[in-house]
Tab-separated table of C-alpha atoms and ligand atoms in Angstrom:
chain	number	residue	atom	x	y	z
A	1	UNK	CA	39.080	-33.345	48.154
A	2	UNK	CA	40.460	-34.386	44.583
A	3	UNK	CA	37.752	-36.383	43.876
A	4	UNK	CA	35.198	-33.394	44.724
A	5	UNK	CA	37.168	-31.213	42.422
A	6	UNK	CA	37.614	-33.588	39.891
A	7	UNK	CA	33.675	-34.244	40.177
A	8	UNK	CA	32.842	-30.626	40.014
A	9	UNK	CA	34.603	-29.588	36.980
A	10	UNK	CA	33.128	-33.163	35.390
A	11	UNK	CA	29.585	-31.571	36.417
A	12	UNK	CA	30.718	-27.947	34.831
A	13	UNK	CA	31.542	-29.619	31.656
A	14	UNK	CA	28.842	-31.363	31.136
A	15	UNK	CA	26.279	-28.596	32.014
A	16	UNK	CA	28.237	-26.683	28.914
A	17	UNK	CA	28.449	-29.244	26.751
A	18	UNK	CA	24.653	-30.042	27.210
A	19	UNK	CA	23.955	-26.567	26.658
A	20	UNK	CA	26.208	-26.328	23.555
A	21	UNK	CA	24.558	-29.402	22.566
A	22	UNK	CA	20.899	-28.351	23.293
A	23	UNK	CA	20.605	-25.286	21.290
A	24	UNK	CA	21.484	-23.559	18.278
A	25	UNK	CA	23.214	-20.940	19.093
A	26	UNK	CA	22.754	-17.534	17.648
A	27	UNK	CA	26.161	-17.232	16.097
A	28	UNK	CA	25.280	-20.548	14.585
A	29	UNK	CA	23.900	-18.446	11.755
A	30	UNK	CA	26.881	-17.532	10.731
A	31	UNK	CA	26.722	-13.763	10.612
A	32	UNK	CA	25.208	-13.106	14.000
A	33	UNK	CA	22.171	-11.910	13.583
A	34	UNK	CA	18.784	-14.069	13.306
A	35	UNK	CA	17.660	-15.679	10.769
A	36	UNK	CA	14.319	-16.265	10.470
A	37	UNK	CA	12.037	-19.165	8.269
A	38	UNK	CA	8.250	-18.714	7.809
A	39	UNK	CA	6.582	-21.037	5.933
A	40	UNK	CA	3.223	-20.263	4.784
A	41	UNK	CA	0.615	-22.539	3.601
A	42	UNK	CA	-0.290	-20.158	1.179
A	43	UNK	CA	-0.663	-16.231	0.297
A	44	UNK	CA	-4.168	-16.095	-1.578
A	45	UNK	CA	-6.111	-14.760	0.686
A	46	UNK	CA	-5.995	-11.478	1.657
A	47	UNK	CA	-5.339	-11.926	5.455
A	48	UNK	CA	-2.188	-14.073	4.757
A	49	UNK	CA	-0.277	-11.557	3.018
A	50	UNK	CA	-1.055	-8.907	5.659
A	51	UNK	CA	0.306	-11.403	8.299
A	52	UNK	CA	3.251	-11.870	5.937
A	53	UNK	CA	3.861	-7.792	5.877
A	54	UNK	CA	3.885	-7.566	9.230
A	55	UNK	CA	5.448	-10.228	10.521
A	56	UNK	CA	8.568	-9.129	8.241
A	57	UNK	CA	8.283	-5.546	8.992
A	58	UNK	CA	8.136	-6.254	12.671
A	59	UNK	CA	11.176	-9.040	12.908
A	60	UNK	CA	13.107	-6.503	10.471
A	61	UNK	CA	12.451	-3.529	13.145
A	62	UNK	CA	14.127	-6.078	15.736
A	63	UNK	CA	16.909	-6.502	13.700
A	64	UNK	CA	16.320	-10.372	12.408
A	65	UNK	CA	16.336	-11.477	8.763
A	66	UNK	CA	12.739	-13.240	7.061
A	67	UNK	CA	12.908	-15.796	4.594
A	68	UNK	CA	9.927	-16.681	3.802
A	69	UNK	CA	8.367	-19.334	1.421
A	70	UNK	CA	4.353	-20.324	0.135
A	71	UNK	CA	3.971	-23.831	-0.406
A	72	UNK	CA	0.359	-22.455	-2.112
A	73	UNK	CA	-1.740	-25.129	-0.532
A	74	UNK	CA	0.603	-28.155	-1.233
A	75	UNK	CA	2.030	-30.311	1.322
A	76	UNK	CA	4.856	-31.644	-0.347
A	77	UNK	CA	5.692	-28.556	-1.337
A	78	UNK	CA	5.911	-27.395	2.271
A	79	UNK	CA	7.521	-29.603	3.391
A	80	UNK	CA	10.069	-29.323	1.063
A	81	UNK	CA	10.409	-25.591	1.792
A	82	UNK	CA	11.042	-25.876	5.223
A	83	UNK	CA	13.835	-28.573	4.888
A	84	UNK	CA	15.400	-25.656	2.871
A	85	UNK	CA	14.766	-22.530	5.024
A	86	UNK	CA	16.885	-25.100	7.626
A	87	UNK	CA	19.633	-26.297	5.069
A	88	UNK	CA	19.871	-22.465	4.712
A	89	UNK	CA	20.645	-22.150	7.840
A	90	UNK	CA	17.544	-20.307	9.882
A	91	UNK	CA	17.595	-19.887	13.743
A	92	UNK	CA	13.730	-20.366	14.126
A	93	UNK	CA	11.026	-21.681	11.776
A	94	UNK	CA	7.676	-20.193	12.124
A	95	UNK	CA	4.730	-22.095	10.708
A	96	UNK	CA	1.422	-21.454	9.315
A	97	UNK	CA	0.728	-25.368	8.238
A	98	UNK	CA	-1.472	-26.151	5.029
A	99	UNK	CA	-1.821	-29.904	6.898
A	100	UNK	CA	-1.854	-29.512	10.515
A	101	UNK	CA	-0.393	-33.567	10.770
A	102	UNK	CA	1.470	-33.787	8.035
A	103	UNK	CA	3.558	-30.319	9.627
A	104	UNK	CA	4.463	-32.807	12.119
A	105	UNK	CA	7.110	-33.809	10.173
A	106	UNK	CA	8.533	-30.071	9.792
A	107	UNK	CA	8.967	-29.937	13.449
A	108	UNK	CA	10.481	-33.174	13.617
A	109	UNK	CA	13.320	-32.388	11.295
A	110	UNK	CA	13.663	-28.839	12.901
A	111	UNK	CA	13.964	-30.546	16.534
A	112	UNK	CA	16.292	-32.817	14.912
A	113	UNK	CA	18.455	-29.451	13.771
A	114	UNK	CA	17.800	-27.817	17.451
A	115	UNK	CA	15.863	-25.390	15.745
A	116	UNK	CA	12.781	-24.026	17.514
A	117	UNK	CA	9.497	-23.887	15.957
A	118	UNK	CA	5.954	-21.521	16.089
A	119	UNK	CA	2.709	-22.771	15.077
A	120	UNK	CA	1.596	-19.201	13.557
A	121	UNK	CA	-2.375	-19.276	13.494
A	122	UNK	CA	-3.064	-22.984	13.081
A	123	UNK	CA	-1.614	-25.737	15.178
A	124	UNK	CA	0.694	-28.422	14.313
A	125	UNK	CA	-0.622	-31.203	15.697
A	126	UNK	CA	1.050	-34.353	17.766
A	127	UNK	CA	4.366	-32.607	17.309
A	128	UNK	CA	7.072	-30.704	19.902
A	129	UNK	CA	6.052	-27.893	18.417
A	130	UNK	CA	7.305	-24.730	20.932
A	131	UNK	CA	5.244	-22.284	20.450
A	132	UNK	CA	2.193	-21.108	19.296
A	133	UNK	CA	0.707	-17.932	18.558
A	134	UNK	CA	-3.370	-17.566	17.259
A	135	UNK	CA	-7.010	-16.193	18.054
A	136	UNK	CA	-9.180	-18.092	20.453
A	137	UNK	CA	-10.270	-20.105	17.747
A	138	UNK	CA	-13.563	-21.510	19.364
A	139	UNK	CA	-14.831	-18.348	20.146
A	140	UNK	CA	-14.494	-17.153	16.696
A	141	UNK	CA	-16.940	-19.894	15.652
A	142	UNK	CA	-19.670	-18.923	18.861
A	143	UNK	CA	-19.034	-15.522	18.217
A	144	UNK	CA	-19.974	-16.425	13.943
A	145	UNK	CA	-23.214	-19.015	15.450
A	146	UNK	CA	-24.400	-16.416	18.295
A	147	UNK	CA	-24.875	-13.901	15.853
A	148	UNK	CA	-26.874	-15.338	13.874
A	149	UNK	CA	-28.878	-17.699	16.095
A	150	UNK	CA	-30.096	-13.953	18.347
A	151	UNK	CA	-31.316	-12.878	14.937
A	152	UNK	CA	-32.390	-16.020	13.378
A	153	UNK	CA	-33.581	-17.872	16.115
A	154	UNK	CA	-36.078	-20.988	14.401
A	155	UNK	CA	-35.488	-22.117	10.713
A	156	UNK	CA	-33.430	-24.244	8.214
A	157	UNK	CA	-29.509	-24.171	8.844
A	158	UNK	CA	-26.741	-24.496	6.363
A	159	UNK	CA	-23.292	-24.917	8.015
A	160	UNK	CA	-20.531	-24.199	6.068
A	161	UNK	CA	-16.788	-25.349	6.858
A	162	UNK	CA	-13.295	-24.639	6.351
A	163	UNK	CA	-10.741	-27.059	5.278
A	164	UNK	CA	-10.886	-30.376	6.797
A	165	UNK	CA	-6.935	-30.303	7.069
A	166	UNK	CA	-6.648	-26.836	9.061
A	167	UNK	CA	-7.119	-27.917	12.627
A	168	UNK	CA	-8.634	-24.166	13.074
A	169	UNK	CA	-11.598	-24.966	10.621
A	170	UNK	CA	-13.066	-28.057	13.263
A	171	UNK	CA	-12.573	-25.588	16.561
A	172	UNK	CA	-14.423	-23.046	14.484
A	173	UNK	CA	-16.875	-25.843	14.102
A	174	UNK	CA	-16.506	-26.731	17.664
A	175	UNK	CA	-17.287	-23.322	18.433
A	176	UNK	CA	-20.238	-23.659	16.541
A	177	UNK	CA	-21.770	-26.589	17.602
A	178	UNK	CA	-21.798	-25.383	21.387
A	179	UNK	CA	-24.130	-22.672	20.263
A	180	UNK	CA	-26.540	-24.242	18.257
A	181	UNK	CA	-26.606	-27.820	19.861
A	182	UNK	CA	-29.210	-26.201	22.394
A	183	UNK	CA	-31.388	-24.800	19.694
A	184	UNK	CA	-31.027	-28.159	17.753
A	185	UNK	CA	-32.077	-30.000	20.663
A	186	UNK	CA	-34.966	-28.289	20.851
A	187	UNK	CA	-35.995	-27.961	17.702
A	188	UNK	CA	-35.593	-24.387	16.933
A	189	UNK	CA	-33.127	-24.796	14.242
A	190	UNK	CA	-32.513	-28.051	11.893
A	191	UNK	CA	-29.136	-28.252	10.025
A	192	UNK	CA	-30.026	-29.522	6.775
A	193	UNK	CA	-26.571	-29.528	5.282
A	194	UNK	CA	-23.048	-30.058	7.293
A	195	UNK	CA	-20.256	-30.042	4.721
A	196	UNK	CA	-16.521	-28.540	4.713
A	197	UNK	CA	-14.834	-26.959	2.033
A	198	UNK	CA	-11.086	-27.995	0.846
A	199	UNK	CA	-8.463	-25.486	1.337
A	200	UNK	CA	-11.297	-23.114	1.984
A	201	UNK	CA	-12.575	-22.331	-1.819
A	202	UNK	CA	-15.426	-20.539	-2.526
A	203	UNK	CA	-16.051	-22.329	-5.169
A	204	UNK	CA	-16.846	-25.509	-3.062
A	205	UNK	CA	-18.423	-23.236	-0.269
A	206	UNK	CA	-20.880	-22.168	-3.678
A	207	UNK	CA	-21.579	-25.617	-4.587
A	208	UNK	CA	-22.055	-26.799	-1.085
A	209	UNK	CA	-24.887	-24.316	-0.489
A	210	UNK	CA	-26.267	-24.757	-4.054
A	211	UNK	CA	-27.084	-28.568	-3.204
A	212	UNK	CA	-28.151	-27.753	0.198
A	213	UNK	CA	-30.558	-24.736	-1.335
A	214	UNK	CA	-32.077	-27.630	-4.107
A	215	UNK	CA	-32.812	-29.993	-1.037
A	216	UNK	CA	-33.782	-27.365	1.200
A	217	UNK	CA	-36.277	-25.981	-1.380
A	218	UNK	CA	-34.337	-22.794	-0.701
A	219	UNK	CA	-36.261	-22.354	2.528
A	220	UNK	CA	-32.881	-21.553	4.750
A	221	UNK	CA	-32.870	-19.042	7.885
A	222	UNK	CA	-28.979	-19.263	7.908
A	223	UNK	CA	-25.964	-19.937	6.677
A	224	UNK	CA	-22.985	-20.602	9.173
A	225	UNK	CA	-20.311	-19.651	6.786
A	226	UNK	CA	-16.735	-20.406	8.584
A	227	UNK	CA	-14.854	-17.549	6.722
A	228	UNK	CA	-14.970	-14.721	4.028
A	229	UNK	CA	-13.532	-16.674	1.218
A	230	UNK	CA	-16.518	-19.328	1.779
A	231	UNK	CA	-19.116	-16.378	2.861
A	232	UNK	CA	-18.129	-15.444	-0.915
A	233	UNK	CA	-19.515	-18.642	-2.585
A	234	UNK	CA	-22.248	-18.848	-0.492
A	235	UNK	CA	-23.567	-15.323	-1.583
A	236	UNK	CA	-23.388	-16.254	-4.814
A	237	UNK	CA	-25.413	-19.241	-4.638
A	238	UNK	CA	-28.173	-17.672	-2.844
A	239	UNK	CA	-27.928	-14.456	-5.682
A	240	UNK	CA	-28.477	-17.135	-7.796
A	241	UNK	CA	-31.515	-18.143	-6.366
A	242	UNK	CA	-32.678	-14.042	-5.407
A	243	UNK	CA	-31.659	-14.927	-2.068
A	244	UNK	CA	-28.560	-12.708	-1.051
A	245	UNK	CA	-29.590	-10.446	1.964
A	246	UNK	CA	-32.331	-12.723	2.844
A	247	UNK	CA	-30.762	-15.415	4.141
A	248	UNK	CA	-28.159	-14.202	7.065
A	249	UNK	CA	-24.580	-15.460	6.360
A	250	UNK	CA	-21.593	-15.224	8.888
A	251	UNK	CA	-17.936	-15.092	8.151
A	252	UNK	CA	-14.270	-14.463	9.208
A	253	UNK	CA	-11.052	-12.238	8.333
A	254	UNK	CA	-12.909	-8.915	7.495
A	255	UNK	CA	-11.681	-9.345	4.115
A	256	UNK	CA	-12.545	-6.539	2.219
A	257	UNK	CA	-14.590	-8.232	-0.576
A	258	UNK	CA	-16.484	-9.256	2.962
A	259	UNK	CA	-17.011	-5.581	4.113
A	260	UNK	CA	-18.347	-4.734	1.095
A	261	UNK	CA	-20.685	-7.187	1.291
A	262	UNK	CA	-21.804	-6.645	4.731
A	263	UNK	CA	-22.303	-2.488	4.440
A	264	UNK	CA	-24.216	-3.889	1.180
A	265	UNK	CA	-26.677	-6.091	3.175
A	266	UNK	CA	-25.600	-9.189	1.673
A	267	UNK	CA	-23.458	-11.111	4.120
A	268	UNK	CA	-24.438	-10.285	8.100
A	269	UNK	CA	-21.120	-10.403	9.649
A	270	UNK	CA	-17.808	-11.276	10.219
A	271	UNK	CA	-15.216	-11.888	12.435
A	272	UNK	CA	-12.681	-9.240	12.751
A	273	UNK	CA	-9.136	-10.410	13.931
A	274	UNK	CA	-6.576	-8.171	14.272
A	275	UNK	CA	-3.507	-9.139	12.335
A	276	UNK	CA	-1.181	-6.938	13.658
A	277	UNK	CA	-0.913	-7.772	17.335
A	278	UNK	CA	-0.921	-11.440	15.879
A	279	UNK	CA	2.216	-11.105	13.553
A	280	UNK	CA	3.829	-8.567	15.870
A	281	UNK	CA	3.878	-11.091	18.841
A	282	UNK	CA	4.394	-13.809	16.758
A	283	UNK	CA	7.900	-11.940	15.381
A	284	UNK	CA	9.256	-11.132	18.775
A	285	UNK	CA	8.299	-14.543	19.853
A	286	UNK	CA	10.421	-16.013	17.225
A	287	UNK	CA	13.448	-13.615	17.833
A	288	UNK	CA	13.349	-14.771	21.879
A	289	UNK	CA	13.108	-18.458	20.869
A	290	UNK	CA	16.367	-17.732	18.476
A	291	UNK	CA	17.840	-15.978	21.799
A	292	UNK	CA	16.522	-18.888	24.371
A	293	UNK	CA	14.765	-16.543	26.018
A	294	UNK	CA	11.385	-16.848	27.413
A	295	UNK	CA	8.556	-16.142	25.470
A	296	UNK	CA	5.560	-14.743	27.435
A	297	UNK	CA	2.400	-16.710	26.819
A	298	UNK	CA	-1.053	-16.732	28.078
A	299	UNK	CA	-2.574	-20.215	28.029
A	300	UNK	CA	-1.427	-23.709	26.954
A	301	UNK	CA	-3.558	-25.597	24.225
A	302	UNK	CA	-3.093	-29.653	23.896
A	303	UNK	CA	-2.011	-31.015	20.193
A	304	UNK	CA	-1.975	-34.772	20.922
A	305	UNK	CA	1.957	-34.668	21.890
A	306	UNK	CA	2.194	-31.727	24.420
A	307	UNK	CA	0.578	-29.050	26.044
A	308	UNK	CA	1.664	-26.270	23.945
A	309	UNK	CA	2.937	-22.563	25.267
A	310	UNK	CA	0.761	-20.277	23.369
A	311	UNK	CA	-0.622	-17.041	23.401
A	312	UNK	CA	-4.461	-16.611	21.688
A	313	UNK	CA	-5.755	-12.877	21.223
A	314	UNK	CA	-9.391	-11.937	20.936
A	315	UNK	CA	-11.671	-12.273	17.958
A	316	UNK	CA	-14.430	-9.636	17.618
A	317	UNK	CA	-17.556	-9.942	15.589
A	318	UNK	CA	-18.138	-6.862	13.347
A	319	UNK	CA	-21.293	-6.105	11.551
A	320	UNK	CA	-22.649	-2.884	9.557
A	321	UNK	CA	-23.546	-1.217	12.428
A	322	UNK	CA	-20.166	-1.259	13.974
A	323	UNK	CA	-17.945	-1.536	10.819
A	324	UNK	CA	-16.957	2.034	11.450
A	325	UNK	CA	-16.086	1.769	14.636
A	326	UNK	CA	-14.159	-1.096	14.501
A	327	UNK	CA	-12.198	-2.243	10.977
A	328	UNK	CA	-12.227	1.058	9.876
A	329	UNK	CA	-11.406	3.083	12.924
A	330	UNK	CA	-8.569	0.649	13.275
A	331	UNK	CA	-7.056	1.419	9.739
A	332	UNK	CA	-7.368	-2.142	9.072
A	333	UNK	CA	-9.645	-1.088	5.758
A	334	UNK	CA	-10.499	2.117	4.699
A	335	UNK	CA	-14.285	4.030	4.349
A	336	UNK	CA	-13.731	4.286	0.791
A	337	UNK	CA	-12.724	1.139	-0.237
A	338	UNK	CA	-15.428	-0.398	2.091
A	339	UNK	CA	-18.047	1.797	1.239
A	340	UNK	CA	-16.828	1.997	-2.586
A	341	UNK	CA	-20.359	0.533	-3.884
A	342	UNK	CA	-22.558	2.766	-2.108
A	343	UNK	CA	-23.317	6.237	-2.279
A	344	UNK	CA	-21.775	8.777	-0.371
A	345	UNK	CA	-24.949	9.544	1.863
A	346	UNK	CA	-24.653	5.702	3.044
A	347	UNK	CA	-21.364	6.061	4.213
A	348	UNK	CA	-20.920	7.028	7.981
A	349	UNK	CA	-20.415	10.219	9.066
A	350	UNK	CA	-17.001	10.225	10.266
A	351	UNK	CA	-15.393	7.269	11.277
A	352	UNK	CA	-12.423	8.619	12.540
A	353	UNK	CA	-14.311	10.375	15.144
A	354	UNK	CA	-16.631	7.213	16.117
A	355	UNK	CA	-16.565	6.283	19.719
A	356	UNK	CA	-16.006	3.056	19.890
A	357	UNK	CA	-12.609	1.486	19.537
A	358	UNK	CA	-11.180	-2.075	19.034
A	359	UNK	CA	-8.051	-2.552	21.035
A	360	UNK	CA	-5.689	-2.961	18.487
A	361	UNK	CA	-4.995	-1.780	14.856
A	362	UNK	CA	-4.158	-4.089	11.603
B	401	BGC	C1	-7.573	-18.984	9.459
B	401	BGC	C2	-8.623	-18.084	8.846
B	401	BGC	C3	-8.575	-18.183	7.336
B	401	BGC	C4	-8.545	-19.634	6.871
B	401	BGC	C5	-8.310	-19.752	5.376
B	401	BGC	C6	-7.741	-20.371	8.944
B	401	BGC	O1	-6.813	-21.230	9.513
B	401	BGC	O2	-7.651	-18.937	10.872
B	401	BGC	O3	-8.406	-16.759	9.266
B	401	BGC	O4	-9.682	-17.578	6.761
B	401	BGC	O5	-7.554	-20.352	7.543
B	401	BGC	O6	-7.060	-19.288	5.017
């Protein structure tokens, strides 16, 4: 009978020592209420800092504190960054990598810490990452190729990609690739330049397309543009060569500079993601990880080390005729900054009152 006693309390301690051990616990921060690090690859594009604004005002609605750093593209930088959102103490790190590999090592020192960590919109890859929160990814790139294989179905293809470090930019590609291999196969469509585009610039999304449009001897049905920010480069080359609005171009983000450009005819469409449902979930996710709660998810997506917990939203592609209906009607953009260009007789009637809705707003 002693020894079962003396065995159960042995047990009962080390269940609470393991669990003191195995977490961070909220009161670890000090002050008792969470603490939370994002670190952002980088806040030039206009998406980011909407994620940003949401993501803050969200967590700050729940109560939790955001610190949160840009690295602007850098690794190092990053990396650094995050080692001092955790010297500083944060109950959760939440991640939007620049370098989905090199984040590895982020995670790595956070594990080491017991801090929990969120891939926010790009993976971290081969790491014990915990969480991660994004858009079905591949989808956006059949939903960017569908589009404009229906409406360009034979011709010259330019394809257009992100940066080769964002582990989004080659499932984009993947995405892609499962649309037009069939056409390719068959001879419909020939890509006559492949290229990707560091840290997304539209400067080498311009050049890119440029080259391709010398080789090509500008005849080009297409231009699979991975995002806005390259979409923008790649209308300029082809305004360059009186080609803009004659060549269709896809993109990504609904950026404004984007819908602009599609209600002006010169891009064909985009891909409209909802931030808000994104950085909302992504917020609450990080205050439950902080809590060691569960975090509801919806699927689990492989990066090398683990299959991940994660929860991917829907993309939707957008184009002029359902701008209204969608972006706007959301209150992601508004009719007059969209339609700013254009005269007021091209704008739509009302798109407050249009019928169609997207599920979610910014
Ligand atoms: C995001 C895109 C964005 C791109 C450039 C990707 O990882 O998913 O929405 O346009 O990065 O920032």
């Amino acid at each position: 009978m002693k020894t079962f006693f003396t065995w159960t309390f042995v047990a009962i301690l080390c269940v609470a020592l393991a669990a003191g051990c195995s977490h961070k616990t909220k009161e670890g921060s000090g002050n008792g209420h969470i603490r939370i690090g994002f670190s952002m690859d980088s806040l030039q594009l206009e998406r980011w800092q909407r994620d940003r604004d949401i993501f803050v005002q969200r967590a700050t609605e729940l109560g939790a504190e955001v610190l949160v750093q840009s690295a602007e593209g850098n690794d190092s930088v990053q990396v650094r960054q995050a080692e001092n959102l955790l010297t500083q103490g944060v109950d959760v790190l939440v991640v939007v990598p620049h370098n989905g590999e090199i984040a590895a090592s982020i995670v790595d020192s956070a594990k080491r810490q017991r801090v929990p960590v969120i891939a926010y919109d790009r993976m971290i890859e081969n790491s014990d990452v915990d969480f991660y929160v994004s858009f079905d990814n591949v989808k956006v790139g059949e939903l960017q190729a569908k589009y404009l294989l229906d409406r360009a179905p034979k011709g010259n293809y330019i394809l257009i990609g992100g940066s080769p470090t964002d582990n989004n930019a080659r499932m984009f590609r993947q995405g892609q690739m499962m649309i037009l291999d069939p056409a390719i196969k068959q001879g419909d469509i020939k890509i006559v330049a492949d290229q990707w585009s560091k840290d997304w610039l539209p400067s080498e999304a311009l050049s890119h397309t440029e080259n391709a449009l010398t080789q090509a001897q500008n005849h080009i049905a297409a231009v699979v543009a991975s995002n806005d920010s390259t979409a923008g480069g790649v209308v300029q080359a082809l305004a360059e060569q009186k080609l803009a609005g004659k060549v269709l171009v896809s993109g990504q983000d609904a950026d404004l500079a984007a819908c602009q450009r599609i209600v002006e005819g010169t891009q064909a469409m985009t891909v409209y993601k909802p931030i808000r449902p994104l950085a909302t979930r992504a917020a609450e996710a990080a205050i439950a990880l902080a809590k060691h709660q569960p975090v509801p998810s919806n699927t689990k997506v492989n990066n090398g080390h683990k299959d991940v917990p994660s929860y991917l939203l829907e993309p939707i592609a957008v184009d002029k005729g359902d701008i209204a209906q969608t972006v706007i009607k959301d209150g992601f953009l508004k009719v007059e900054d969209v339609y700013r260009n254009l005269p007021r007789s091209q704008w739509p009637a009302s798109p407050a009152s249009a019928s169609k809705v997207s599920a979610s707003a910014p």
